[in-house]
Coordinates of N, CA and C in Angstrom, one line a residue:
M12 N 39.6 52.9 163.1 CA 40.5 53.6 162.2 C 41.8 52.8 162.0
S13 N 42.3 52.6 160.8 CA 43.4 51.8 160.6 C 44.7 52.6 160.9
D14 N 45.8 51.8 161.0 CA 47.1 52.5 161.2 C 47.4 53.5 160.0
E15 N 47.1 53.1 158.8 CA 47.4 53.9 157.7 C 46.6 55.2 157.8
E16 N 45.4 55.2 158.2 CA 44.5 56.4 158.3 C 45.0 57.3 159.4
A17 N 45.5 56.7 160.5 CA 46.0 57.5 161.6 C 47.3 58.1 161.2
K18 N 48.2 57.4 160.5 CA 49.4 58.1 160.0 C 49.1 59.3 159.0
Q19 N 48.1 59.0 158.1 CA 47.7 60.0 157.2 C 47.2 61.3 158.0
R20 N 46.4 61.0 159.0 CA 45.8 62.1 159.8 C 46.9 62.9 160.5
K21 N 47.9 62.2 161.0 CA 49.1 62.8 161.7 C 49.9 63.7 160.6
R22 N 50.1 63.1 159.5 CA 50.8 63.9 158.4 C 50.0 65.2 158.1
I23 N 48.7 65.1 158.0 CA 47.9 66.3 157.7 C 48.0 67.3 158.8
Q24 N 48.0 66.8 160.0 CA 48.1 67.7 161.2 C 49.5 68.4 161.2
A25 N 50.5 67.5 161.0 CA 51.9 68.1 160.9 C 52.0 69.1 159.8
S26 N 51.4 68.9 158.7 CA 51.4 69.8 157.6 C 50.7 71.1 157.9
Q27 N 49.6 71.0 158.6 CA 48.9 72.2 159.1 C 49.7 73.0 160.1
K28 N 50.4 72.3 161.0 CA 51.3 73.0 161.9 C 52.4 73.7 161.3
R29 N 53.0 73.1 160.3 CA 54.1 73.7 159.5 C 53.6 75.0 158.8
T30 N 52.4 74.9 158.2 CA 51.8 76.0 157.5 C 51.5 77.1 158.4
Q31 N 51.0 76.8 159.6 CA 50.8 77.9 160.7 C 52.2 78.5 161.0
A32 N 53.2 77.7 161.2 CA 54.5 78.2 161.5 C 55.0 79.1 160.5
R33 N 54.8 78.8 159.2 CA 55.3 79.7 158.1 C 54.6 81.0 158.1
Q34 N 53.2 80.9 158.4 CA 52.5 82.2 158.5 C 53.0 83.1 159.6
L35 N 53.3 82.4 160.8 CA 53.8 83.2 161.9 C 55.2 83.7 161.5
E36 N 56.0 82.9 160.8 CA 57.3 83.5 160.4 C 57.2 84.7 159.5
S37 N 56.2 84.8 158.6 CA 56.0 86.0 157.8 C 55.6 87.1 158.7
Q38 N 54.8 86.9 159.7 CA 54.5 87.9 160.7 C 55.7 88.4 161.5
R39 N 56.5 87.4 161.9 CA 57.7 87.8 162.5 C 58.7 88.6 161.7
T40 N 58.7 88.3 160.4 CA 59.6 89.1 159.4 C 59.1 90.5 159.3
V41 N 57.8 90.7 159.3 CA 57.2 92.1 159.3 C 57.5 92.8 160.6
A42 N 57.3 92.1 161.7 CA 57.7 92.7 163.0 C 59.2 93.0 163.1
Q43 N 60.0 92.2 162.6 CA 61.5 92.5 162.6 C 61.8 93.7 161.7
G44 N 61.1 93.8 160.6 CA 61.3 95.0 159.8 C 60.9 96.3 160.5
K45 N 59.7 96.2 161.2 CA 59.3 97.4 162.0 C 60.3 97.7 163.1
K46 N 60.8 96.6 163.7 CA 61.8 96.9 164.8 C 63.1 97.5 164.2
D47 N 63.5 97.1 163.0 CA 64.7 97.7 162.4 C 64.4 99.2 162.1
E48 N 63.2 99.4 161.6 CA 62.9 100.8 161.4 C 62.9 101.7 162.6
L49 N 62.4 101.1 163.7 CA 62.4 101.8 165.0 C 63.9 102.0 165.5
D50 N 64.7 101.0 165.3 CA 66.1 101.1 165.7 C 66.7 102.3 165.0
E51 N 66.5 102.4 163.7 CA 67.0 103.5 162.9 C 66.6 104.9 163.4
K52 N 65.3 104.9 163.6 CA 64.8 106.2 164.1 C 65.4 106.6 165.4
I53 N 65.5 105.6 166.3 CA 66.1 105.9 167.6 C 67.5 106.3 167.5
E54 N 68.2 105.6 166.6 CA 69.6 106.1 166.4 C 69.8 107.5 165.9
K55 N 68.9 107.9 165.0 CA 68.9 109.2 164.4 C 68.6 110.2 165.5
L56 N 67.6 109.9 166.3 CA 67.2 110.9 167.3 C 68.2 111.0 168.4
E57 N 68.9 109.8 168.8 CA 70.0 109.9 169.7 C 71.1 110.9 169.2
K58 N 71.4 110.8 167.9 CA 72.4 111.6 167.4 C 72.0 113.1 167.5
A59 N 70.7 113.3 167.1 CA 70.2 114.7 167.1 C 70.2 115.3 168.5
K60 N 69.8 114.4 169.5 CA 69.8 114.8 170.9 C 71.2 115.2 171.3
Q61 N 72.2 114.4 170.9 CA 73.6 114.7 171.2 C 74.0 116.0 170.6
Q62 N 73.6 116.3 169.4 CA 74.0 117.5 168.7 C 73.4 118.7 169.4
V63 N 72.1 118.6 169.8 CA 71.4 119.7 170.5 C 72.1 119.9 171.9
T64 N 72.5 118.9 172.5 CA 73.1 119.0 173.8 C 74.5 119.8 173.7
T65 N 75.2 119.4 172.6 CA 76.5 120.0 172.4 C 76.3 121.5 172.0
A66 N 75.3 121.8 171.2 CA 75.0 123.2 170.8 C 74.5 124.0 172.0
L67 N 73.8 123.4 172.9 CA 73.3 124.1 174.1 C 74.5 124.5 175.0
S68 N 75.4 123.5 175.1 CA 76.6 123.7 175.8 C 77.5 124.9 175.4
S69 N 77.7 124.8 174.0 CA 78.4 125.9 173.4 C 77.7 127.2 173.5
L70 N 76.4 127.2 173.3 CA 75.6 128.4 173.5 C 75.7 129.0 174.9
D71 N 75.7 128.1 175.9 CA 75.8 128.6 177.3 C 77.2 129.2 177.5
S72 N 78.3 128.6 177.0 CA 79.6 129.2 177.1 C 79.7 130.5 176.4
F73 N 79.1 130.6 175.2 CA 79.1 131.8 174.5 C 78.3 133.0 175.2
S74 N 77.2 132.6 175.7 CA 76.3 133.5 176.5 C 77.1 134.0 177.7
S75 N 77.8 133.1 178.4 CA 78.6 133.6 179.6 C 79.7 134.6 179.1
G76 N 80.3 134.3 178.0 CA 81.3 135.2 177.5 C 80.7 136.6 177.1
I77 N 79.6 136.6 176.6 CA 78.9 137.8 176.3 C 78.5 138.6 177.6
S78 N 78.0 137.9 178.6 CA 77.7 138.5 179.8 C 78.9 139.1 180.5
S79 N 80.0 138.5 180.3 CA 81.3 139.0 180.9 C 81.7 140.4 180.3
L80 N 81.2 140.7 179.1 CA 81.5 141.9 178.4 C 80.5 143.1 178.7
K81 N 79.6 142.8 179.7 CA 78.6 143.7 180.0 C 79.1 145.1 180.6
G82 N 80.2 145.1 181.2 CA 80.7 146.3 181.7 C 81.0 147.3 180.6
P83 N 80.9 148.6 180.8 CA 81.0 149.6 179.7 C 82.4 149.7 179.3
G84 N 83.4 149.2 180.0 CA 84.8 149.4 179.7 C 85.2 150.8 179.6
S85 N 85.8 151.2 178.5 CA 86.3 152.5 178.3 C 85.3 153.4 177.6
F86 N 84.2 152.9 177.3 CA 83.1 153.7 176.6 C 82.5 154.8 177.5
R87 N 82.2 155.9 176.9 CA 81.5 157.0 177.7 C 80.4 157.5 176.9
G88 N 79.4 158.0 177.6 CA 78.3 158.7 177.0 C 77.4 157.9 176.2
D89 N 77.1 158.4 175.0 CA 76.2 157.7 174.0 C 76.7 156.3 173.6
R90 N 78.0 156.3 173.4 CA 78.6 155.0 173.0 C 78.4 153.9 174.0
K91 N 78.6 154.3 175.3 CA 78.4 153.4 176.4 C 77.0 152.8 176.4
D92 N 76.0 153.7 176.2 CA 74.6 153.3 176.2 C 74.3 152.3 175.1
K93 N 74.8 152.7 173.9 CA 74.6 151.8 172.7 C 75.3 150.4 172.9
Y94 N 76.5 150.4 173.5 CA 77.2 149.2 173.8 C 76.4 148.3 174.7
I95 N 75.9 148.9 175.8 CA 75.2 148.2 176.9 C 73.9 147.6 176.2
K96 N 73.2 148.4 175.4 CA 72.0 148.0 174.8 C 72.2 146.9 173.8
K97 N 73.3 146.9 173.1 CA 73.6 145.8 172.1 C 73.9 144.5 172.9
I98 N 74.7 144.6 174.0 CA 75.0 143.4 174.8 C 73.7 142.9 175.3
G99 N 72.8 143.7 175.8 CA 71.6 143.3 176.4 C 70.7 142.6 175.3
D100 N 70.6 143.2 174.1 CA 69.8 142.6 173.0 C 70.4 141.2 172.6
T101 N 71.7 141.2 172.6 CA 72.3 139.9 172.2 C 72.1 138.9 173.3
E102 N 72.1 139.2 174.5 CA 71.8 138.2 175.6 C 70.4 137.7 175.5
K103 N 69.4 138.6 175.1 CA 68.1 138.2 175.0 C 67.9 137.3 173.9
K104 N 68.5 137.6 172.7 CA 68.4 136.6 171.6 C 69.0 135.3 171.9
L105 N 70.1 135.3 172.6 CA 70.8 134.0 173.0 C 69.9 133.2 174.0
K106 N 69.2 133.9 174.9 CA 68.3 133.2 175.8 C 67.1 132.6 175.1
R107 N 66.6 133.4 174.1 CA 65.4 132.8 173.3 C 65.9 131.6 172.5
F108 N 67.1 131.7 171.9 CA 67.6 130.6 171.1 C 67.9 129.4 172.0
S109 N 68.4 129.6 173.2 CA 68.6 128.5 174.1 C 67.4 127.9 174.6
K110 N 66.4 128.7 174.8 CA 65.0 128.2 175.2 C 64.5 127.3 174.1
T111 N 64.5 127.8 172.9 CA 64.0 127.0 171.8 C 64.7 125.7 171.7
H112 N 66.1 125.7 171.8 CA 66.8 124.4 171.7 C 66.5 123.5 172.9
T113 N 66.3 124.1 174.1 CA 65.9 123.3 175.2 C 64.5 122.6 175.0
E114 N 63.6 123.3 174.5 CA 62.3 122.8 174.2 C 62.4 121.6 173.1
N115 N 63.2 121.9 172.1 CA 63.4 120.9 171.1 C 64.0 119.6 171.7
K116 N 65.0 119.8 172.6 CA 65.6 118.7 173.2 C 64.6 117.9 174.0
K117 N 63.7 118.6 174.7 CA 62.6 117.9 175.5 C 61.7 117.1 174.5
K118 N 61.4 117.7 173.4 CA 60.5 117.0 172.4 C 61.3 115.7 171.9
I119 N 62.5 115.8 171.6 CA 63.3 114.7 171.2 C 63.3 113.6 172.2
E120 N 63.5 114.0 173.5 CA 63.5 113.0 174.5 C 62.2 112.3 174.7
E121 N 61.1 113.0 174.5 CA 59.7 112.4 174.6 C 59.5 111.5 173.4
K122 N 59.9 111.9 172.3 CA 59.8 111.0 171.1 C 60.7 109.8 171.3
L123 N 61.9 109.9 171.8 CA 62.7 108.7 172.1 C 62.1 107.8 173.0
K124 N 61.5 108.3 174.1 CA 60.8 107.5 175.1 C 59.7 106.7 174.4
Q125 N 58.9 107.3 173.6 CA 57.8 106.7 172.9 C 58.3 105.6 172.0
L126 N 59.4 105.9 171.2 CA 59.9 104.9 170.2 C 60.6 103.7 171.0
K127 N 61.2 104.0 172.1 CA 61.8 102.9 172.8 C 60.7 101.9 173.4
E128 N 59.6 102.5 173.8 CA 58.5 101.7 174.3 C 57.9 100.8 173.2
D129 N 57.8 101.5 172.0 CA 57.3 100.7 170.8 C 58.2 99.6 170.4
Q130 N 59.6 99.9 170.5 CA 60.6 99.0 170.2 C 60.5 97.8 171.2
Q131 N 60.3 98.0 172.4 CA 60.2 97.0 173.4 C 58.9 96.1 173.1
K132 N 57.8 96.7 172.8 CA 56.6 96.0 172.4 C 56.8 95.1 171.2
V133 N 57.5 95.6 170.2 CA 57.8 94.9 169.0 C 58.7 93.7 169.3
S134 N 59.7 94.0 170.1 CA 60.7 92.9 170.6 C 60.0 91.8 171.3
M135 N 59.0 92.1 172.1 CA 58.2 91.1 172.9 C 57.4 90.3 171.9
T136 N 56.8 91.0 170.9 CA 56.0 90.3 169.9 C 56.9 89.3 169.1
I137 N 58.1 89.7 168.7 CA 59.0 88.9 168.0 C 59.4 87.6 168.8
G138 N 59.6 87.9 170.1 CA 59.9 86.8 171.0 C 58.8 85.8 171.1
S139 N 57.6 86.3 171.3 CA 56.4 85.5 171.4 C 56.2 84.7 170.1
L140 N 56.3 85.3 169.0 CA 56.1 84.6 167.7 C 57.2 83.5 167.5
S141 N 58.4 83.9 167.9 CA 59.5 82.9 167.8 C 59.2 81.6 168.7
T142 N 58.7 81.8 169.8 CA 58.3 80.7 170.7 C 57.2 79.9 170.1
R143 N 56.2 80.6 169.6 CA 55.1 79.9 168.9 C 55.5 79.1 167.7
I144 N 56.4 79.7 167.0 CA 57.0 79.0 165.8 C 57.7 77.7 166.1
G145 N 58.6 77.9 167.2 CA 59.3 76.7 167.6 C 58.4 75.6 168.1
S146 N 57.4 76.0 168.8 CA 56.4 75.0 169.3 C 55.7 74.3 168.2
L147 N 55.3 75.0 167.2 CA 54.6 74.5 166.1 C 55.5 73.5 165.3
Y148 N 56.8 73.9 165.0 CA 57.7 73.0 164.3 C 58.0 71.8 165.2
S149 N 58.1 71.9 166.4 CA 58.3 70.8 167.3 C 57.1 69.8 167.3
A150 N 55.9 70.3 167.4 CA 54.8 69.5 167.4 C 54.6 68.8 166.0
A151 N 55.0 69.5 164.9 CA 55.0 68.9 163.6 C 55.9 67.7 163.5
A152 N 57.1 67.9 164.1 CA 58.2 66.9 164.1 C 57.7 65.7 164.8
Q153 N 57.0 65.9 166.0 CA 56.5 64.7 166.7 C 55.5 64.0 166.0
L154 N 54.6 64.7 165.3 CA 53.5 64.1 164.5 C 54.1 63.3 163.3
D155 N 55.3 63.7 162.8 CA 55.9 63.0 161.6 C 56.5 61.7 162.1
C156 N 56.8 61.5 163.3 CA 57.5 60.3 163.8 C 56.6 59.1 163.7

């Protein structure tokens, strides 16, 4: 094989490596888009979790305030019974509401955990693709010399 044929073969190989690198770059772009989407979802869920936590804290404070009103005070007879029943009903509703919010918070935390795992996998994919792209461009540059 002549020197000219060897140079031509190296140019073809370099071109193939650059083509492979460009294909991997498009895959990396898609993966980066997916990562950005996951980042956005995580941010929204973190905000929602914070809001639920704040709501639960306020609800607990309010519930404690209601519980402190449980004594009949100056009410007597039928009014006293109605007052105690209303306070009890309110406490039950607040407990149900609190339980629902607590369950929702757990669901949010589970979803966040899943999204963060997915985010980590995508980040690793992006890193791997970047390494392969760099290697291909480096190999192409060496073949061009």
